[in-house]
PDB file of C-alpha atoms in Angstrom:
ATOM      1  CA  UNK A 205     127.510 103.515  87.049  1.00 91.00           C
ATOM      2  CA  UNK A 206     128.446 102.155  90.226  1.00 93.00           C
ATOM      3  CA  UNK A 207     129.371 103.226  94.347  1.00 94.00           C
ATOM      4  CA  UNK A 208     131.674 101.584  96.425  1.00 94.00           C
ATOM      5  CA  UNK A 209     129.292 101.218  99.785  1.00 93.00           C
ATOM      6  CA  UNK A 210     131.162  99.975 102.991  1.00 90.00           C
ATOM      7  CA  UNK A 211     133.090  96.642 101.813  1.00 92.00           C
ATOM      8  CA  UNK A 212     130.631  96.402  99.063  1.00 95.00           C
ATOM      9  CA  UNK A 213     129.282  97.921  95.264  1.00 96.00           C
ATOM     10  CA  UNK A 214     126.462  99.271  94.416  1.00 97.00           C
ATOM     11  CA  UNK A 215     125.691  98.892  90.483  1.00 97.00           C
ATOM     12  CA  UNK A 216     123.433 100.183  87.812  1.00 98.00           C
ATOM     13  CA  UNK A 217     123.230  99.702  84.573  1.00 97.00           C
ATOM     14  CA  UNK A 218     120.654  98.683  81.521  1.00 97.00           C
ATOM     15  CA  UNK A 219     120.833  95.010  80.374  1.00 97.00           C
ATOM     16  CA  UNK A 220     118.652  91.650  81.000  1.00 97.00           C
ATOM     17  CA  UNK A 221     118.318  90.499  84.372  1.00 97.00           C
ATOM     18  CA  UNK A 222     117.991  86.653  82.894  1.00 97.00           C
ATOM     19  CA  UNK A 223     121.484  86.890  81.088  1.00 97.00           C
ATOM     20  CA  UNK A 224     123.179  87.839  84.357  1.00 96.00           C
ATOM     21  CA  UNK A 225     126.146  85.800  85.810  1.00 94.00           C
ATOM     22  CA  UNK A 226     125.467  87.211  89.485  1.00 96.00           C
ATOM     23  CA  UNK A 227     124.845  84.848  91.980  1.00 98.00           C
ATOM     24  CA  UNK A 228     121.098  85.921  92.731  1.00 98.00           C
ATOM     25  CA  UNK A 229     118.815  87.569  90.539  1.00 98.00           C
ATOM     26  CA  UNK A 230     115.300  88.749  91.725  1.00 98.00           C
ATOM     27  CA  UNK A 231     112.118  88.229  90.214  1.00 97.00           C
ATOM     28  CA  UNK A 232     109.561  90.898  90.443  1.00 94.00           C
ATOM     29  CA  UNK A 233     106.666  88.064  91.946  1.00 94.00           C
ATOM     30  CA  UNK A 234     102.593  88.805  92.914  1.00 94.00           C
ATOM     31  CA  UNK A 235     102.339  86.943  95.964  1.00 95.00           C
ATOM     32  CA  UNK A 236     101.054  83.407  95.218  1.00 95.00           C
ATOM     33  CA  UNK A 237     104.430  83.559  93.212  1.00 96.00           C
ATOM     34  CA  UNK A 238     102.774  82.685  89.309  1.00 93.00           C
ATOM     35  CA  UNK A 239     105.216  83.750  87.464  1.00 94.00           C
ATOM     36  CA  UNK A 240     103.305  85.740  84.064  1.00 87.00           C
ATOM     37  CA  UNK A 241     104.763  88.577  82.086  1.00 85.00           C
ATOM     38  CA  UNK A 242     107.206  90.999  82.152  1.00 87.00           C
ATOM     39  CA  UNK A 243     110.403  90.368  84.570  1.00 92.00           C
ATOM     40  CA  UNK A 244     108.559  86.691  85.909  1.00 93.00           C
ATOM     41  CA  UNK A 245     107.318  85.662  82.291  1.00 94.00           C
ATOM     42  CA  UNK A 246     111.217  85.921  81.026  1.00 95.00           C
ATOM     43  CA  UNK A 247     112.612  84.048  83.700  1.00 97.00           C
ATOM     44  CA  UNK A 248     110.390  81.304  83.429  1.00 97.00           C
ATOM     45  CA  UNK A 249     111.208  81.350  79.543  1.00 97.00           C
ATOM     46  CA  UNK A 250     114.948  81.857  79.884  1.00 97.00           C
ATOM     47  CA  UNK A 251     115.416  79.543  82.817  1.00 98.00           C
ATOM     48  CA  UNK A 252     112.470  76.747  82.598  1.00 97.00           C
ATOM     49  CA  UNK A 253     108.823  76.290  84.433  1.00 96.00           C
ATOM     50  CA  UNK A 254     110.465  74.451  86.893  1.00 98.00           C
ATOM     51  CA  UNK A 255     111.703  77.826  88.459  1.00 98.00           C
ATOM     52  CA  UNK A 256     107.473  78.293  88.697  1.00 97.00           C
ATOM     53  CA  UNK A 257     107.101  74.992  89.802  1.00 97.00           C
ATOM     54  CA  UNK A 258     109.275  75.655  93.105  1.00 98.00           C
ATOM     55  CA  UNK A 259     108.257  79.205  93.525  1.00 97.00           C
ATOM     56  CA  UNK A 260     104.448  78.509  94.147  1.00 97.00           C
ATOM     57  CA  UNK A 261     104.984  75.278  95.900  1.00 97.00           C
ATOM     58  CA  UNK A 262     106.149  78.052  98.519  1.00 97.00           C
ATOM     59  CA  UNK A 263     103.437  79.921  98.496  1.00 93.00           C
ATOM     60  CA  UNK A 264     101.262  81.994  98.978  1.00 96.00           C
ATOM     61  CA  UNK A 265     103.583  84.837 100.670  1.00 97.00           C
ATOM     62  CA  UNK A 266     102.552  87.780 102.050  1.00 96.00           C
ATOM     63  CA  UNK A 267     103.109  90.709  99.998  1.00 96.00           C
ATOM     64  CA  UNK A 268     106.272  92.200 100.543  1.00 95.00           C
ATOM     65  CA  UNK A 269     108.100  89.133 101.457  1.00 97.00           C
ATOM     66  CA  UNK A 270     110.520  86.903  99.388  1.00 98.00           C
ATOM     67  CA  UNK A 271     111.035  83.281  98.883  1.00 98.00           C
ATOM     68  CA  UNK A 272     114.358  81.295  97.150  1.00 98.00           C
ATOM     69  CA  UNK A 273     114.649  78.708  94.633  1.00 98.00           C
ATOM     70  CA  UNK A 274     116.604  77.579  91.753  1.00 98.00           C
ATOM     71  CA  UNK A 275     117.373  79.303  88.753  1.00 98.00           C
ATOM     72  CA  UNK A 276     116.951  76.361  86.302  1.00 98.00           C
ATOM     73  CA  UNK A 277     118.876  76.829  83.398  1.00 98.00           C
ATOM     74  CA  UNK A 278     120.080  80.713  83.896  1.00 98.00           C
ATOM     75  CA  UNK A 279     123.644  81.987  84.631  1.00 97.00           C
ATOM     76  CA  UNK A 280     122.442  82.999  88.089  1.00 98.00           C
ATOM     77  CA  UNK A 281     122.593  80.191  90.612  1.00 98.00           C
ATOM     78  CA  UNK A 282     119.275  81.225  92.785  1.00 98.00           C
ATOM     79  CA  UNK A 283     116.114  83.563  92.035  1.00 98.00           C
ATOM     80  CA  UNK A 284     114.890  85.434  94.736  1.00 98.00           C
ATOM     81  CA  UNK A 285     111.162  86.111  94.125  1.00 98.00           C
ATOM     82  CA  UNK A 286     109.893  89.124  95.905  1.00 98.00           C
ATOM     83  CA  UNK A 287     106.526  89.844  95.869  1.00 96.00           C
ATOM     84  CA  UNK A 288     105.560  93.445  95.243  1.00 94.00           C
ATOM     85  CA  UNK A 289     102.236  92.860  94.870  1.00 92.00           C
ATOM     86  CA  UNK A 290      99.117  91.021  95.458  1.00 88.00           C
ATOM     87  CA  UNK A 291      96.556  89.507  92.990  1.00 82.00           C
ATOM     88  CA  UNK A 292      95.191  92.840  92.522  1.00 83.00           C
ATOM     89  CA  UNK A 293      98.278  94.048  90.625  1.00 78.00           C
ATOM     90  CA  UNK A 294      99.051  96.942  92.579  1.00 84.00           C
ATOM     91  CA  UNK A 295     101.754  98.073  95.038  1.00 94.00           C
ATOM     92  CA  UNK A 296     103.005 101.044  96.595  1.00 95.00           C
ATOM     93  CA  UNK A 297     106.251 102.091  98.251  1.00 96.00           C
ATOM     94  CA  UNK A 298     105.832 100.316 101.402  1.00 97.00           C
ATOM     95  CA  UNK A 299     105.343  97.011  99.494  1.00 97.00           C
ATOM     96  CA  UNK A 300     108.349  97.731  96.979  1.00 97.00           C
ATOM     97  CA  UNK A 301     110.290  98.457 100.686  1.00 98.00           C
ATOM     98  CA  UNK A 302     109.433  95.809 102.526  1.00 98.00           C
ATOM     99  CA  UNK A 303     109.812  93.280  99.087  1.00 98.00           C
ATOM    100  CA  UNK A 304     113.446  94.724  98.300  1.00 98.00           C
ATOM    101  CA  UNK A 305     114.283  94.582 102.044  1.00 98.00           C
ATOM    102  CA  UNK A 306     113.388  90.784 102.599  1.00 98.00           C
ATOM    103  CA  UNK A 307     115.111  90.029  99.371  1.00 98.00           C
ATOM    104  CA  UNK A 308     118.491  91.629 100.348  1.00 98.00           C
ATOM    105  CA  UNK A 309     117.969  89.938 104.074  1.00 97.00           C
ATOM    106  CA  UNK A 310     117.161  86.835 102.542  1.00 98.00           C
ATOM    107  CA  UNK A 311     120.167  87.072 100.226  1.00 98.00           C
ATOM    108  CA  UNK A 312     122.489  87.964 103.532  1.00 97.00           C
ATOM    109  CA  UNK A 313     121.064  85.168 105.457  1.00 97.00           C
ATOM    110  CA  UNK A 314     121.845  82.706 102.633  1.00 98.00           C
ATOM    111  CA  UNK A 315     125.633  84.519 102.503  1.00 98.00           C
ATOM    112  CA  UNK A 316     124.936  85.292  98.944  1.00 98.00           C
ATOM    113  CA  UNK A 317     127.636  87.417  97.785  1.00 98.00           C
ATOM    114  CA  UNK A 318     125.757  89.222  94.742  1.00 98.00           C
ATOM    115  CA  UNK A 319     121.939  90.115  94.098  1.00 98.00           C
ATOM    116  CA  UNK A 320     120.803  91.788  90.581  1.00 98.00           C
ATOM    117  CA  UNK A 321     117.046  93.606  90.980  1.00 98.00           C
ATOM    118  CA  UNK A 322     114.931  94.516  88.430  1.00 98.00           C
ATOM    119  CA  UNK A 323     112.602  97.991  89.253  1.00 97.00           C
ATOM    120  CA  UNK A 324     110.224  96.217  91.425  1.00 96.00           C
ATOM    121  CA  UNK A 325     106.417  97.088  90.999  1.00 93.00           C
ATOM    122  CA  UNK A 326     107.341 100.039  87.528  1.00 94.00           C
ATOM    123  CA  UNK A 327     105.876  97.246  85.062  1.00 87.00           C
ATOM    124  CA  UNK A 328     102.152  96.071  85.250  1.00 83.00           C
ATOM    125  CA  UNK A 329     102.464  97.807  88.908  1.00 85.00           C
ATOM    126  CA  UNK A 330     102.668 100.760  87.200  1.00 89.00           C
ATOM    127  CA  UNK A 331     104.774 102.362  90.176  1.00 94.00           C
ATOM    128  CA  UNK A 332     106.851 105.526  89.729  1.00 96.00           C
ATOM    129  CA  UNK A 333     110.925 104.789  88.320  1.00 97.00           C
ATOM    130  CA  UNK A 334     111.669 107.696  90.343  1.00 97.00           C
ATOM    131  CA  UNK A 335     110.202 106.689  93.455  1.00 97.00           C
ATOM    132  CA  UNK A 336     110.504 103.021  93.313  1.00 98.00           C
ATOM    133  CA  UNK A 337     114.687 104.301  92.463  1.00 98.00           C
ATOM    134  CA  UNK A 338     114.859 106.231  95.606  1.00 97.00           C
ATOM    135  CA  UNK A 339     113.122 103.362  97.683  1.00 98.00           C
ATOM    136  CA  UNK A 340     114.869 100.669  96.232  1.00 98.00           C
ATOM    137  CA  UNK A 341     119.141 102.055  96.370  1.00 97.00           C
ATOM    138  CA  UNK A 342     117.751 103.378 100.082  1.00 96.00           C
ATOM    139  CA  UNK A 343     117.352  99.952 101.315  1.00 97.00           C
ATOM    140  CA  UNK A 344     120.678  98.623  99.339  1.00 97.00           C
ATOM    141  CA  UNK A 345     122.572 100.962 101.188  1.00 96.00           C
ATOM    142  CA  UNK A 346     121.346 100.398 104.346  1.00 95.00           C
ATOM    143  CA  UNK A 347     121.935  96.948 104.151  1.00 95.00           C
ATOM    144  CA  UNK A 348     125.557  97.012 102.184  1.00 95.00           C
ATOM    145  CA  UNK A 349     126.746  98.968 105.333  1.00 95.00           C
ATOM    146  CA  UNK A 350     126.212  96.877 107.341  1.00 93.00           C
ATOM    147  CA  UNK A 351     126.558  92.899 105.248  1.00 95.00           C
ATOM    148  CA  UNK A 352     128.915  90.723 106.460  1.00 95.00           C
ATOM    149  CA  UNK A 353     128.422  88.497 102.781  1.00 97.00           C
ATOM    150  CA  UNK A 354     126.415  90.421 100.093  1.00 97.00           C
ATOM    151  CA  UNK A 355     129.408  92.439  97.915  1.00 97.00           C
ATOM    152  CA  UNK A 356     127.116  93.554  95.397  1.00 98.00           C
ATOM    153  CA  UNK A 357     123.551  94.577  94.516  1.00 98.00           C
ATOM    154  CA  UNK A 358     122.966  95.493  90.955  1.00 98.00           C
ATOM    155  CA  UNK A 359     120.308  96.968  89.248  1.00 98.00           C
ATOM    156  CA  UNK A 360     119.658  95.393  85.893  1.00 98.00           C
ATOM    157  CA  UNK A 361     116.982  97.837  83.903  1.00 97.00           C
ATOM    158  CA  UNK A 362     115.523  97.327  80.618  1.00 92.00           C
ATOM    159  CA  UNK A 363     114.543 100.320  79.693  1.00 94.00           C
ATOM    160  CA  UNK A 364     116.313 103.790  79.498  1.00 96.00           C
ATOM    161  CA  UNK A 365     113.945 106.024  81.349  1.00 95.00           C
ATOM    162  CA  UNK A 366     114.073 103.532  84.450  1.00 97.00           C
ATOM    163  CA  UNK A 367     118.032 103.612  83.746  1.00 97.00           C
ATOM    164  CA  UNK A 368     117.656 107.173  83.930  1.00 98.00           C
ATOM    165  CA  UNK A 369     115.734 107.476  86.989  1.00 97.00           C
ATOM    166  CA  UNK A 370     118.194 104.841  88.772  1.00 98.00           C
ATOM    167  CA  UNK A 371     121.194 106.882  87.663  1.00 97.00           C
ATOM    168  CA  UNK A 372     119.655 110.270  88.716  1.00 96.00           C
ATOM    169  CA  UNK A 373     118.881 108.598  92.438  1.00 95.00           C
ATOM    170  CA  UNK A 374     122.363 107.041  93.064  1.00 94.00           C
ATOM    171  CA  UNK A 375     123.809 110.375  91.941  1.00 92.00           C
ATOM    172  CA  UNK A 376     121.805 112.621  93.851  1.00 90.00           C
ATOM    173  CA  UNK A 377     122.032 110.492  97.189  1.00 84.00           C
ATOM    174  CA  UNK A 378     125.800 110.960  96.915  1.00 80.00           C
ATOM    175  CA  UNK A 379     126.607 114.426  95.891  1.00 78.00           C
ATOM    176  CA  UNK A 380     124.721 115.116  99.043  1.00 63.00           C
ATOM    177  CA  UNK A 381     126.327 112.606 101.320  1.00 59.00           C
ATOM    178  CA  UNK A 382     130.109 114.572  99.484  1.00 55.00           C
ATOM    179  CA  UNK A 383     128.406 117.851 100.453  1.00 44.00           C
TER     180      UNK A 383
END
C-alpha cells in the first residue's frame, strides 16, 4: 500500500527491514545504542558488529534521539538508530514521536532520499501497533510535506497484525483528508 504525499511516497508493506535496498533503514535502538534482539539483533547479524561498534561509540543518546552510521554489509547504505527507549525497556508515544521525528530530520539533513522504519517500541517495548501506527505515518507526513530530499519513507513490518494496524492508519488518515 502506498500514498503519494507532496513530492514524495509514503509506503507500507510486510518484508525484512535488513534485505531492503532503500537508502536508510532504521534500527529500533535503547539509548546507549547496544544493539540485542529483535529489529537491532538482525541488523547486527545481517550487516556485521561493526554497525554496533559505530553506533555506541556515539553514545549514550538521549531517548528519543537518533544517531547515523554505516550499514556494513546490508543493501541499505546508512542505519539510522533511533532510540525508543531507555535501559529500562520501555517507551511510550512521546518517545516513539520524538525517536521517528529525529530520524526523518536526521535523514533530511543528510539529503537522504529514502528511509525504511520498522514499528518502533511494538517489540520488547511492548507498545501498541495501533498507536505506535498512528504516531509514526503522523510524523512521516508532516515531514514529507514539507522535505526538500527525503522521497520516500517506508514501513517495513514483519508481522501481519502490525501490517494490519499500519494499513488500517494510512487508510483511515486519508479517507478523512478525501472527505
Amino acid at each position: 500500500m502506498q500514498v503519494k504525499i507532496g513530492k514524495g511516497t509514503l509506503k507500507v508493506f510486510r518484508g525484512d527491514i535488513t534485505e531492503q535496498e532503500t537508502e536508510a533503514i532504521v534500527n529500533a535502538a535503547n539509548n546507549h545504542l547496544w544493539m540485542g534482539a529483535g529489529v537491532a539483533g538482525a541488523i547486527k547479524r545481517k550487516g556485521g558488529a561493526e554497525i554496533e561498534h559505530e553506533a555506541v561509540s556515539q553514545g549514550p543518546i538521549e531517548v528519543g534521539g537518533a544517531v547515523l552510521t554505516g550499514a556494513g554489509k546490508l543493501k541499505a547504505k546508512y542505519v539510522i538508530h533511533a532510540a525508543g527507549m531507555g535501559q529500562d525497556l520501555h517507551t511510550d508515544g512521546e518517545k516513539i514521536k520524538k525517536s521517528t521525528f529525529d530520524s526523518l530530520k536526521l535523514a533530511e539533513e543528510k539529503k537522504i532520499q529514502s528511509i525504511s522504519f520498522p514499528a518502533i517500541g511494538t517489540g520488547v517495548g511492548g507498545f501498541s501497533a495501533r498507536h505506535c501506527a498512528r504516531i509514526m505515518i503522523g510524523e512521516s507526513v508532516n515531514l514529507l510535506q514539507k522535505a526538500t530530499y527525503l522521497k520516500e519513507v517506508a514501513f517495513v513490518l514483519f508481522d501481519e497484525t502490525t501490517l494490519k494496524a499500519f494499513q488500517d492508519e494510512l487508510q483511515n488518515l486519508f479517507s478523512a483528508r478525501k472527505s
